[in-house]
Amino acid sequence: MASKRLATTATAALLSTLGTIGTVACAASSGESAPAAGSTVSSTVNSTVNSTVSGPSASPMSSSAADTRARPGAPGIGDSDFPTDGNGGYDVDHYLLKLGYTPSAKHLAGTARIEARATQHLASFNLDLSGFTVSRVTVDGRPARFDRAGSELTVTPAESIPNDATFAVDVTYAGEPKPVRNSSNLGTYGFIPTQDGAFVTGQPNGAKTWFPSNDHPADKARYDFELTVPAGLTALANGELVGEPKTAGGRTTFRWRESHPMASYLATMTLGRFEVLQGKTPGGLKNLAAVDPIFRGSLRRLYDVSGKVTDYWSTLFGPYPFSSTGGVVDDFPAGYALENQTKPMYGGFAPDEDIIAHELAHQWFGDSLSIKRWKDLWLNEGFATYAEWLWSEHEGRATTEQLFRRHYAAAAGDPIWSYAPGRARPEDLFNNSVYTRGGMTLHALRQRIGDPAFFKLLKQWVATHKYGSVTTPEFIAMAEKISGKNLEALFDAWLFTAEKPSTW
Ligand SMILES: [Zn+2]
């Protein structure tokens, strides 16, 4: 995962001395997870249903042992740095988002169907949704009671849901999407209305600004999208188109399907006027590039570079995990890019090769393998940054060793050494250290264990955890197993110590 923002003054100054690219870090948010804009509380009770819901004792399951009694699902998924992100008590398998958007009115309306499996006996459960008016919620087709508080949407089904049961929730809602604005170091993210449509990038917790979800990467799911927009506009989402777009009554519906598990922050419905180039990479993978007309001069290059990078990473990291690749350049001046699954989004700039290499490396590191908790973000950003260095070397520019040495030359008092990248901080999640020192950590590891073990490790890491969730201790354990070396001191110095490492 990860978005990239244009360099801050500090990082730009550092980079100019290093002679590297001018775009560096994925954007960040504050630790706050409940935007003030979504703080309205509207409680809607369906009286006919309410009368049938009388708490745990109403459950047919409650006659068994006490710990099987229906309880509310937790309002957070358990990431202590982001306590209200995601939710407990269920695991989503699939989202069907049938949404229409009208740019002139900034109006989003539709229904989200969430198909999930209970992981406890549920009296009620939460979804994450910020803003909008919710008009109706059903569970397995029956009206359910629902309540709003901040960005928590609490759903109380007419009957409790037994542990391990599957269920389908339909949420009908409408309103003006409000992105998360001016977070501490991420800027603006979520569903961002633009002149001709919307730019939609959700890292770390912006899915809730456009659909009700379990908004944390620890719960991945498959997605279907049915997106309806004024005729003449293009709606882009993850995965591949299902059938041809259909136009009726001046509006066009685009159906997209991402059939591989995906974290909620990687979902997109970026829409507007786009010029599109479709085909296949030289290696035979579907490739789609789309650019806002003001970036039409970069369309061909985006398409070609995305194709050749994807093919090269497939040789280095293992088979591409999804069914298509590509990229989208929109005119919203986000100043960052996000590795939206199958379609990285570039916000307001034509990306250079290094950024494309970074975002497409994330398709393996971040998208196929997702972090279970945000503090392990270096597993995404350190790897994607190191991929930029690998690409530079592959293209005959600076080598990984040269780039490592340039960064390692930073003085002992440089801020990169006082932030330990193995423990990303919620208030400064996307710190440059998570990226650059994270990438240096991988190079230090490579020096220590040698190229054969290092590249075997990358492939095995990717293959073992394909479509799954990962943590830093799991990576360290695999590195030690493959290399046969005790690497505790190396990882302690590089990931967990707030000073400049002296050994590797
Ligand atoms: Zn990134």
Coordinates of C-alpha atoms and ligand atoms in Angstrom, one line a residue:
M1 CA 0.0 0.0 0.0
A2 CA 1.0 3.5 0.1
S3 CA 0.7 6.8 -1.3
K4 CA 3.6 9.0 -2.3
R5 CA 3.6 12.7 -1.9
L6 CA 5.8 15.3 -3.4
A7 CA 8.8 15.9 -1.3
T8 CA 8.4 18.2 1.7
T9 CA 10.8 21.1 2.1
A10 CA 13.0 19.0 4.4
T11 CA 13.0 15.9 2.3
A12 CA 13.4 17.9 -0.9
A13 CA 16.5 19.5 0.6
L14 CA 17.9 16.1 1.5
L15 CA 17.1 14.7 -1.8
S16 CA 18.6 17.5 -3.7
T17 CA 21.9 16.9 -1.9
L18 CA 21.5 13.2 -2.8
G19 CA 20.7 13.9 -6.4
T20 CA 17.8 11.5 -6.4
I21 CA 14.2 11.9 -7.5
G22 CA 12.0 14.8 -6.3
T23 CA 9.1 12.7 -5.1
V24 CA 9.6 10.5 -2.1
A25 CA 7.2 9.6 0.6
C26 CA 3.8 8.0 0.9
A27 CA 1.4 10.3 2.4
A28 CA 0.4 10.1 6.0
S29 CA -2.6 10.7 8.2
S30 CA -2.8 11.6 11.8
G31 CA -3.7 9.0 14.3
E32 CA -7.2 10.4 14.4
S33 CA -9.6 8.1 12.7
A34 CA -12.9 9.8 13.2
P35 CA -13.0 13.0 11.1
A36 CA -14.9 15.9 12.6
A37 CA -16.9 16.2 9.4
G38 CA -18.5 12.8 10.1
S39 CA -19.4 13.5 13.7
T40 CA -23.1 13.8 13.2
V41 CA -25.1 11.3 15.1
S42 CA -28.3 10.2 13.5
S43 CA -30.2 7.4 15.1
T44 CA -32.8 5.8 12.9
V45 CA -34.9 3.1 14.3
N46 CA -37.1 0.9 12.3
S47 CA -39.9 0.4 14.8
T48 CA -41.2 -2.8 13.3
V49 CA -37.9 -4.4 13.7
N50 CA -36.9 -2.7 16.9
S51 CA -39.7 -4.5 18.7
T52 CA -38.2 -7.8 17.7
V53 CA -34.8 -7.0 18.9
S54 CA -34.4 -7.3 22.6
G55 CA -30.7 -8.1 23.1
P56 CA -28.8 -11.3 23.6
S57 CA -31.6 -13.1 25.4
A58 CA -33.6 -13.0 22.2
S59 CA -31.1 -15.2 20.5
P60 CA -31.8 -18.8 19.9
M61 CA -28.2 -19.5 20.5
S62 CA -28.2 -18.0 24.0
S63 CA -29.4 -21.1 25.7
S64 CA -26.0 -22.7 25.3
A65 CA -22.9 -21.9 27.3
A66 CA -22.5 -18.3 28.4
D67 CA -19.6 -17.5 26.1
T68 CA -21.7 -18.3 23.1
R69 CA -24.2 -15.6 23.9
A70 CA -24.6 -12.9 21.3
R71 CA -22.4 -9.9 22.0
P72 CA -21.8 -6.7 20.0
G73 CA -18.8 -6.8 17.7
A74 CA -15.9 -4.6 18.7
P75 CA -15.9 -1.0 17.2
G76 CA -12.2 -1.5 16.2
I77 CA -10.4 -4.4 14.5
G78 CA -7.6 -4.4 17.2
D79 CA -4.9 -2.1 15.8
S80 CA -4.0 -0.2 18.9
D81 CA -2.5 2.7 17.0
F82 CA -5.9 3.2 15.1
P83 CA -8.3 1.9 17.8
T84 CA -11.6 2.7 15.9
D85 CA -10.4 1.6 12.4
G86 CA -12.0 -1.5 11.2
N87 CA -14.3 -3.6 13.4
G88 CA -14.4 -6.9 15.2
G89 CA -16.7 -9.9 15.1
Y90 CA -16.8 -10.6 11.4
D91 CA -14.7 -11.0 8.4
V92 CA -15.8 -9.6 5.0
D93 CA -15.6 -11.8 2.0
H94 CA -17.0 -9.6 -0.7
Y95 CA -18.3 -6.1 -1.4
L96 CA -20.7 -5.2 -4.1
L97 CA -20.8 -1.4 -4.6
K98 CA -23.6 -0.2 -6.8
L99 CA -23.0 3.6 -6.7
G100 CA -23.9 6.6 -8.8
Y101 CA -22.1 9.9 -8.8
T102 CA -23.1 13.2 -10.2
P103 CA -20.1 15.6 -10.3
S104 CA -22.1 18.8 -10.8
A105 CA -24.1 18.1 -7.6
K106 CA -21.2 16.3 -5.8
H107 CA -23.8 13.6 -5.0
L108 CA -23.0 10.0 -4.4
A109 CA -25.9 7.5 -3.9
G110 CA -26.4 3.8 -4.0
T111 CA -26.2 0.6 -2.1
A112 CA -23.3 -1.3 -0.7
R113 CA -23.7 -5.1 -0.1
I114 CA -21.3 -6.5 2.4
E115 CA -21.0 -10.3 2.5
A116 CA -19.3 -11.5 5.6
R117 CA -18.8 -14.4 8.0
A118 CA -19.3 -13.9 11.8
T119 CA -16.3 -14.7 13.9
Q120 CA -18.3 -14.6 17.1
H121 CA -22.0 -14.8 18.0
L122 CA -23.1 -11.3 17.0
A123 CA -25.9 -9.3 18.6
S124 CA -24.7 -6.3 16.6
F125 CA -21.7 -5.2 14.6
N126 CA -20.2 -2.0 13.2
L127 CA -19.2 -0.7 9.8
D128 CA -17.1 2.3 9.2
L129 CA -18.8 5.1 7.3
S130 CA -18.2 8.8 7.4
G131 CA -20.9 11.2 6.5
F132 CA -23.9 10.5 4.2
T133 CA -27.5 9.9 5.1
V134 CA -28.2 6.2 5.6
S135 CA -31.8 5.4 4.6
R136 CA -32.0 1.7 5.0
V137 CA -30.0 -1.3 6.3
T138 CA -31.0 -4.9 5.9
V139 CA -29.3 -8.1 7.1
D140 CA -30.1 -11.1 4.9
G141 CA -32.9 -9.1 3.4
R142 CA -34.6 -8.2 6.7
P143 CA -34.7 -4.6 7.9
A144 CA -32.2 -4.0 10.7
R145 CA -31.8 -1.3 13.2
F146 CA -28.9 1.1 12.8
D147 CA -27.2 3.9 14.7
R148 CA -24.6 6.4 13.7
A149 CA -21.8 7.8 16.0
G150 CA -18.8 9.5 14.4
S151 CA -17.7 7.2 11.6
E152 CA -19.2 4.1 13.2
L153 CA -22.4 2.6 11.8
T154 CA -23.8 0.1 14.2
V155 CA -26.1 -2.5 12.8
T156 CA -28.4 -4.5 15.0
P157 CA -30.0 -7.3 13.0
A158 CA -33.5 -8.6 13.7
E159 CA -31.9 -11.8 14.9
S160 CA -28.5 -12.3 16.3
I161 CA -25.9 -13.9 13.9
P162 CA -24.4 -17.2 15.1
N163 CA -20.6 -17.6 15.1
D164 CA -19.3 -18.7 11.8
A165 CA -22.5 -17.9 9.9
T166 CA -22.3 -16.0 6.7
F167 CA -24.6 -13.0 6.2
A168 CA -25.2 -10.2 3.8
V169 CA -25.7 -6.6 4.7
D170 CA -27.2 -4.0 2.4
V171 CA -26.7 -0.4 3.2
T172 CA -28.5 2.3 1.2
Y173 CA -27.1 5.7 1.5
A174 CA -26.6 9.1 -0.2
G175 CA -25.0 12.4 0.2
E176 CA -22.0 14.6 -0.5
P177 CA -18.7 12.7 0.0
K178 CA -16.3 14.5 2.4
P179 CA -12.7 13.5 2.0
V180 CA -10.3 13.6 5.0
R181 CA -8.6 16.9 4.7
N182 CA -5.3 18.3 6.0
S183 CA -4.3 15.3 8.0
S184 CA -0.9 15.8 9.6
N185 CA 1.3 14.4 6.8
L186 CA -1.0 12.9 4.3
G187 CA -2.9 15.9 3.1
T188 CA -6.3 15.1 1.6
Y189 CA -7.5 11.5 1.0
G190 CA -10.6 9.5 0.5
F191 CA -13.2 10.3 -2.0
I192 CA -12.0 13.7 -3.4
P193 CA -14.4 15.5 -5.7
T194 CA -12.7 17.1 -8.7
Q195 CA -13.9 19.5 -11.5
D196 CA -15.0 16.6 -13.7
G197 CA -15.4 13.7 -11.3
A198 CA -13.5 12.3 -8.4
F199 CA -10.0 11.1 -7.4
V200 CA -10.4 8.3 -4.9
T201 CA -7.4 7.1 -2.8
G202 CA -8.1 5.8 0.7
Q203 CA -4.8 5.3 2.6
P204 CA -4.9 4.7 5.5
N205 CA -8.5 4.8 6.4
G206 CA -10.4 6.7 3.7
A207 CA -12.7 4.0 2.4
K208 CA -15.2 5.1 4.9
T209 CA -15.6 8.4 3.0
W210 CA -17.4 6.6 0.2
F211 CA -18.6 3.2 1.3
P212 CA -19.5 1.3 4.5
S213 CA -16.7 -1.2 5.2
N214 CA -14.4 -2.9 7.6
D215 CA -11.9 -0.2 7.0
H216 CA -8.6 -1.7 7.9
P217 CA -6.1 -3.8 5.8
A218 CA -6.4 -6.7 8.2
D219 CA -9.7 -7.6 6.6
K220 CA -9.3 -8.1 2.9
A221 CA -12.2 -8.9 0.5
R222 CA -13.1 -9.3 -3.1
Y223 CA -14.9 -6.5 -4.9
D224 CA -17.5 -5.9 -7.5
F225 CA -18.3 -2.3 -8.7
E226 CA -21.3 -1.0 -10.6
L227 CA -20.5 2.6 -11.1
T228 CA -23.0 5.0 -12.9
V229 CA -21.8 8.4 -14.0
P230 CA -23.0 11.0 -16.6
A231 CA -22.4 9.8 -20.1
G232 CA -19.1 11.0 -21.5
L233 CA -17.3 10.3 -18.3
T234 CA -15.3 7.2 -17.4
A235 CA -15.5 5.5 -14.1
L236 CA -12.4 3.4 -13.1
A237 CA -12.1 0.8 -10.4
N238 CA -9.9 -2.0 -9.5
G239 CA -9.5 -5.2 -11.5
E240 CA -11.0 -5.6 -14.9
L241 CA -14.2 -4.4 -16.8
V242 CA -17.0 -6.9 -16.8
G243 CA -18.8 -6.5 -20.1
E244 CA -19.0 -3.2 -22.1
P245 CA -20.2 -0.1 -20.3
K246 CA -23.9 0.5 -20.8
T247 CA -25.5 3.9 -21.4
A248 CA -29.1 4.7 -20.8
G249 CA -30.9 7.9 -20.0
G250 CA -27.7 9.9 -20.3
R251 CA -25.8 7.9 -17.8
T252 CA -23.2 5.2 -18.2
T253 CA -22.7 2.2 -16.0
F254 CA -19.2 0.6 -15.7
R255 CA -18.9 -2.8 -14.1
W256 CA -15.5 -3.7 -12.6
R257 CA -14.4 -6.8 -10.7
E258 CA -11.4 -7.4 -8.5
S259 CA -11.5 -11.1 -7.8
H260 CA -8.4 -11.2 -5.6
P261 CA -8.5 -10.1 -1.9
M262 CA -8.0 -6.4 -1.5
A263 CA -7.6 -4.0 1.4
S264 CA -10.3 -1.4 1.7
Y265 CA -7.9 1.6 1.3
L266 CA -6.9 0.3 -2.1
A267 CA -10.4 0.4 -3.5
T268 CA -11.1 3.2 -6.0
M269 CA -13.8 4.7 -8.1
T270 CA -11.8 7.5 -9.7
L271 CA -14.0 9.1 -12.4
G272 CA -14.0 11.9 -14.9
R273 CA -12.8 12.6 -18.4
F274 CA -10.1 10.2 -19.3
E275 CA -8.1 9.1 -22.3
V276 CA -7.5 5.4 -22.0
L277 CA -5.0 3.1 -23.6
Q278 CA -5.5 -0.7 -23.2
G279 CA -3.6 -3.7 -24.3
K280 CA -1.1 -6.1 -22.9
T281 CA 2.4 -5.9 -21.5
P282 CA 5.2 -7.5 -23.5
G283 CA 4.9 -10.4 -21.0
G284 CA 1.2 -10.8 -21.9
L285 CA -0.6 -9.2 -18.9
K286 CA -3.6 -7.0 -19.4
N287 CA -2.5 -3.3 -19.1
L288 CA -4.7 -0.2 -18.9
A289 CA -3.4 3.4 -18.6
A290 CA -5.8 6.3 -18.2
V291 CA -5.0 10.0 -18.0
D292 CA -6.9 13.2 -17.5
P293 CA -6.8 15.0 -20.9
I294 CA -4.4 17.6 -19.5
F295 CA -1.9 14.8 -19.2
R296 CA -2.5 13.2 -22.6
G297 CA 1.1 13.7 -23.5
S298 CA 2.1 11.2 -20.8
L299 CA -0.4 8.5 -21.6
R300 CA 1.8 6.4 -23.9
R301 CA 4.8 6.6 -21.5
L302 CA 2.7 5.6 -18.5
Y303 CA 1.4 2.6 -20.4
D304 CA 4.8 1.5 -21.7
V305 CA 6.7 2.0 -18.4
S306 CA 4.0 0.4 -16.3
G307 CA 4.1 -2.6 -18.6
K308 CA 7.8 -3.1 -18.6
V309 CA 8.1 -2.5 -14.9
T310 CA 5.4 -5.1 -14.1
D311 CA 7.1 -7.6 -16.3
Y312 CA 10.4 -7.1 -14.7
W313 CA 9.1 -7.3 -11.1
S314 CA 7.4 -10.5 -12.1
T315 CA 10.9 -12.0 -12.8
L316 CA 12.3 -10.7 -9.5
F317 CA 9.5 -11.0 -7.0
G318 CA 7.5 -13.9 -8.5
P319 CA 4.4 -14.0 -10.7
Y320 CA 2.3 -10.9 -10.8
P321 CA -0.5 -11.5 -8.2
F322 CA -3.4 -9.9 -10.1
S323 CA -5.1 -10.1 -13.5
S324 CA -4.1 -6.7 -14.9
T325 CA -1.8 -3.8 -14.4
G326 CA -1.6 -0.1 -15.3
G327 CA -2.0 3.3 -13.9
V328 CA -4.2 6.4 -13.7
V329 CA -3.1 10.1 -13.8
D330 CA -5.8 12.5 -12.7
D331 CA -5.8 16.3 -12.5
F332 CA -6.4 16.5 -8.7
P333 CA -3.1 18.0 -7.3
A334 CA -2.7 15.4 -4.5
G335 CA 1.0 15.5 -4.9
Y336 CA 1.1 11.8 -4.1
A337 CA 0.5 8.5 -5.7
L338 CA -1.2 5.5 -4.2
E339 CA -0.8 1.9 -5.2
N340 CA -4.5 1.1 -5.7
Q341 CA -4.7 -2.6 -6.6
T342 CA -4.1 -3.1 -10.3
K343 CA -4.4 0.7 -10.9
P344 CA -2.0 3.0 -9.1
M345 CA -3.4 6.5 -8.9
Y346 CA -1.1 9.5 -9.6
G347 CA -2.5 12.7 -8.3
G348 CA -1.8 15.7 -10.4
F349 CA 1.6 14.8 -12.0
A350 CA 3.0 12.7 -14.7
P351 CA 5.0 10.0 -12.8
D352 CA 8.6 9.3 -13.6
E353 CA 10.0 5.7 -13.9
D354 CA 11.0 5.6 -10.2
I355 CA 7.5 6.3 -8.9
I356 CA 6.0 3.9 -11.3
A357 CA 8.5 1.3 -10.2
H358 CA 7.6 2.1 -6.6
E359 CA 3.8 1.9 -7.0
L360 CA 3.9 -1.3 -9.0
A361 CA 6.3 -3.0 -6.5
H362 CA 3.5 -2.4 -4.0
Q363 CA 1.3 -4.7 -6.0
W364 CA 3.4 -7.5 -4.3
F365 CA 4.5 -5.6 -1.2
G366 CA 1.4 -4.0 0.3
D367 CA -1.4 -5.2 -2.0
S368 CA -1.0 -9.0 -2.3
L369 CA 0.8 -9.0 1.1
S370 CA -1.0 -6.6 3.4
I371 CA 0.2 -5.5 6.8
K372 CA -1.9 -6.6 9.8
R373 CA -1.1 -3.4 11.7
W374 CA 0.0 0.0 10.5
K375 CA 3.2 0.0 12.7
D376 CA 4.7 -2.5 10.2
L377 CA 4.3 -0.1 7.3
W378 CA 8.0 -0.4 6.4
L379 CA 7.1 -3.9 5.0
N380 CA 5.3 -1.9 2.3
E381 CA 7.3 1.3 2.0
G382 CA 10.8 0.1 2.7
F383 CA 10.3 -2.6 0.0
A384 CA 8.8 -0.2 -2.5
T385 CA 11.6 2.2 -1.9
Y386 CA 14.2 -0.5 -2.3
A387 CA 12.4 -1.5 -5.6
E388 CA 13.1 2.1 -6.9
W389 CA 16.8 1.5 -6.3
L390 CA 16.6 -1.9 -8.0
W391 CA 14.9 -0.3 -10.9
S392 CA 17.6 2.4 -11.1
E393 CA 20.3 -0.2 -11.2
H394 CA 18.4 -2.3 -13.7
E395 CA 18.1 0.8 -16.0
G396 CA 21.9 1.4 -15.8
R397 CA 21.6 4.4 -13.5
A398 CA 22.8 4.6 -9.9
T399 CA 23.3 1.1 -8.3
T400 CA 21.6 -0.1 -5.1
E401 CA 25.0 0.1 -3.4
Q402 CA 25.5 3.7 -4.5
L403 CA 22.1 4.7 -3.4
F404 CA 22.5 3.0 -0.1
R405 CA 25.8 4.8 0.4
R406 CA 24.4 8.2 -0.5
H407 CA 21.6 7.8 2.1
Y408 CA 23.9 6.3 4.7
A409 CA 26.1 9.4 4.4
A410 CA 23.4 11.4 6.3
A411 CA 25.0 12.8 9.4
A412 CA 24.3 11.1 12.8
G413 CA 22.0 14.0 13.7
D414 CA 19.8 13.6 10.7
P415 CA 16.1 13.0 11.5
I416 CA 16.2 9.8 9.6
W417 CA 18.2 8.2 12.4
S418 CA 16.0 9.4 15.2
Y419 CA 12.9 7.7 13.8
A420 CA 13.0 3.9 14.1
P421 CA 11.3 2.7 10.9
G422 CA 10.2 -0.7 12.3
R423 CA 7.7 1.0 14.5
A424 CA 5.8 3.5 12.3
R425 CA 4.1 6.1 14.5
P426 CA 0.4 6.8 14.0
E427 CA 0.9 10.6 14.2
D428 CA 3.7 10.4 11.6
L429 CA 3.0 7.2 9.8
F430 CA 4.6 8.1 6.5
N431 CA 7.9 9.5 7.8
N432 CA 10.8 9.4 5.4
S433 CA 12.6 6.9 7.6
V434 CA 9.9 4.3 7.0
Y435 CA 10.7 4.6 3.3
T436 CA 14.4 5.4 3.0
R437 CA 15.7 3.7 6.2
G438 CA 13.3 0.9 5.5
G439 CA 14.9 0.5 2.1
M440 CA 18.4 0.7 3.6
T441 CA 17.4 -2.0 6.0
L442 CA 16.8 -4.4 3.1
H443 CA 20.2 -3.5 1.5
A444 CA 22.0 -4.0 4.8
L445 CA 20.2 -7.4 5.0
R446 CA 21.3 -8.2 1.5
Q447 CA 24.9 -7.4 2.3
R448 CA 24.8 -9.6 5.3
I449 CA 23.1 -12.7 3.8
G450 CA 24.3 -12.4 0.2
D451 CA 22.4 -12.1 -3.1
P452 CA 21.2 -15.7 -3.5
A453 CA 19.6 -15.9 0.0
F454 CA 18.2 -12.3 -0.3
F455 CA 16.4 -12.8 -3.6
K456 CA 15.2 -16.2 -2.5
L457 CA 13.8 -14.6 0.6
L458 CA 11.9 -12.0 -1.5
K459 CA 10.3 -14.6 -3.6
Q460 CA 9.5 -16.9 -0.8
W461 CA 8.1 -14.1 1.3
V462 CA 5.8 -13.1 -1.5
A463 CA 4.7 -16.7 -2.3
T464 CA 4.1 -17.8 1.3
H465 CA 1.9 -14.9 2.1
K466 CA 0.2 -14.3 -1.2
Y467 CA -3.1 -12.5 -0.7
G468 CA -2.6 -12.7 3.0
S469 CA -1.5 -10.5 6.0
V470 CA 2.0 -10.1 7.4
T471 CA 4.0 -8.7 10.3
T472 CA 7.6 -7.7 10.8
P473 CA 8.4 -10.7 13.2
E474 CA 7.3 -13.0 10.4
F475 CA 9.7 -11.4 8.0
I476 CA 12.6 -11.6 10.4
A477 CA 11.9 -15.2 11.1
M478 CA 11.9 -16.1 7.4
A479 CA 15.1 -14.2 6.8
E480 CA 16.8 -16.1 9.6
K481 CA 15.5 -19.4 8.4
I482 CA 16.5 -18.9 4.8
S483 CA 19.9 -17.4 5.6
G484 CA 20.7 -19.7 8.5
K485 CA 22.0 -16.6 10.4
N486 CA 21.0 -14.9 13.6
L487 CA 19.9 -11.5 12.4
E488 CA 18.5 -10.0 15.6
A489 CA 21.3 -7.5 16.0
L490 CA 21.0 -6.3 12.4
F491 CA 17.2 -5.8 12.6
D492 CA 17.4 -4.2 16.0
A493 CA 20.0 -1.7 14.8
W494 CA 18.2 -0.9 11.5
L495 CA 14.5 -1.1 12.4
F496 CA 14.1 -0.6 16.1
T497 CA 16.9 1.7 17.3
A498 CA 16.6 5.5 17.2
E499 CA 20.2 6.1 16.1
K500 CA 22.4 5.6 13.1
P501 CA 23.3 2.0 12.7
S502 CA 27.0 1.2 12.5
T503 CA 27.0 -2.4 11.5
W504 CA 25.3 -4.7 9.0
Ligands
ZN1 ZN 4.7 3.6 -1.3

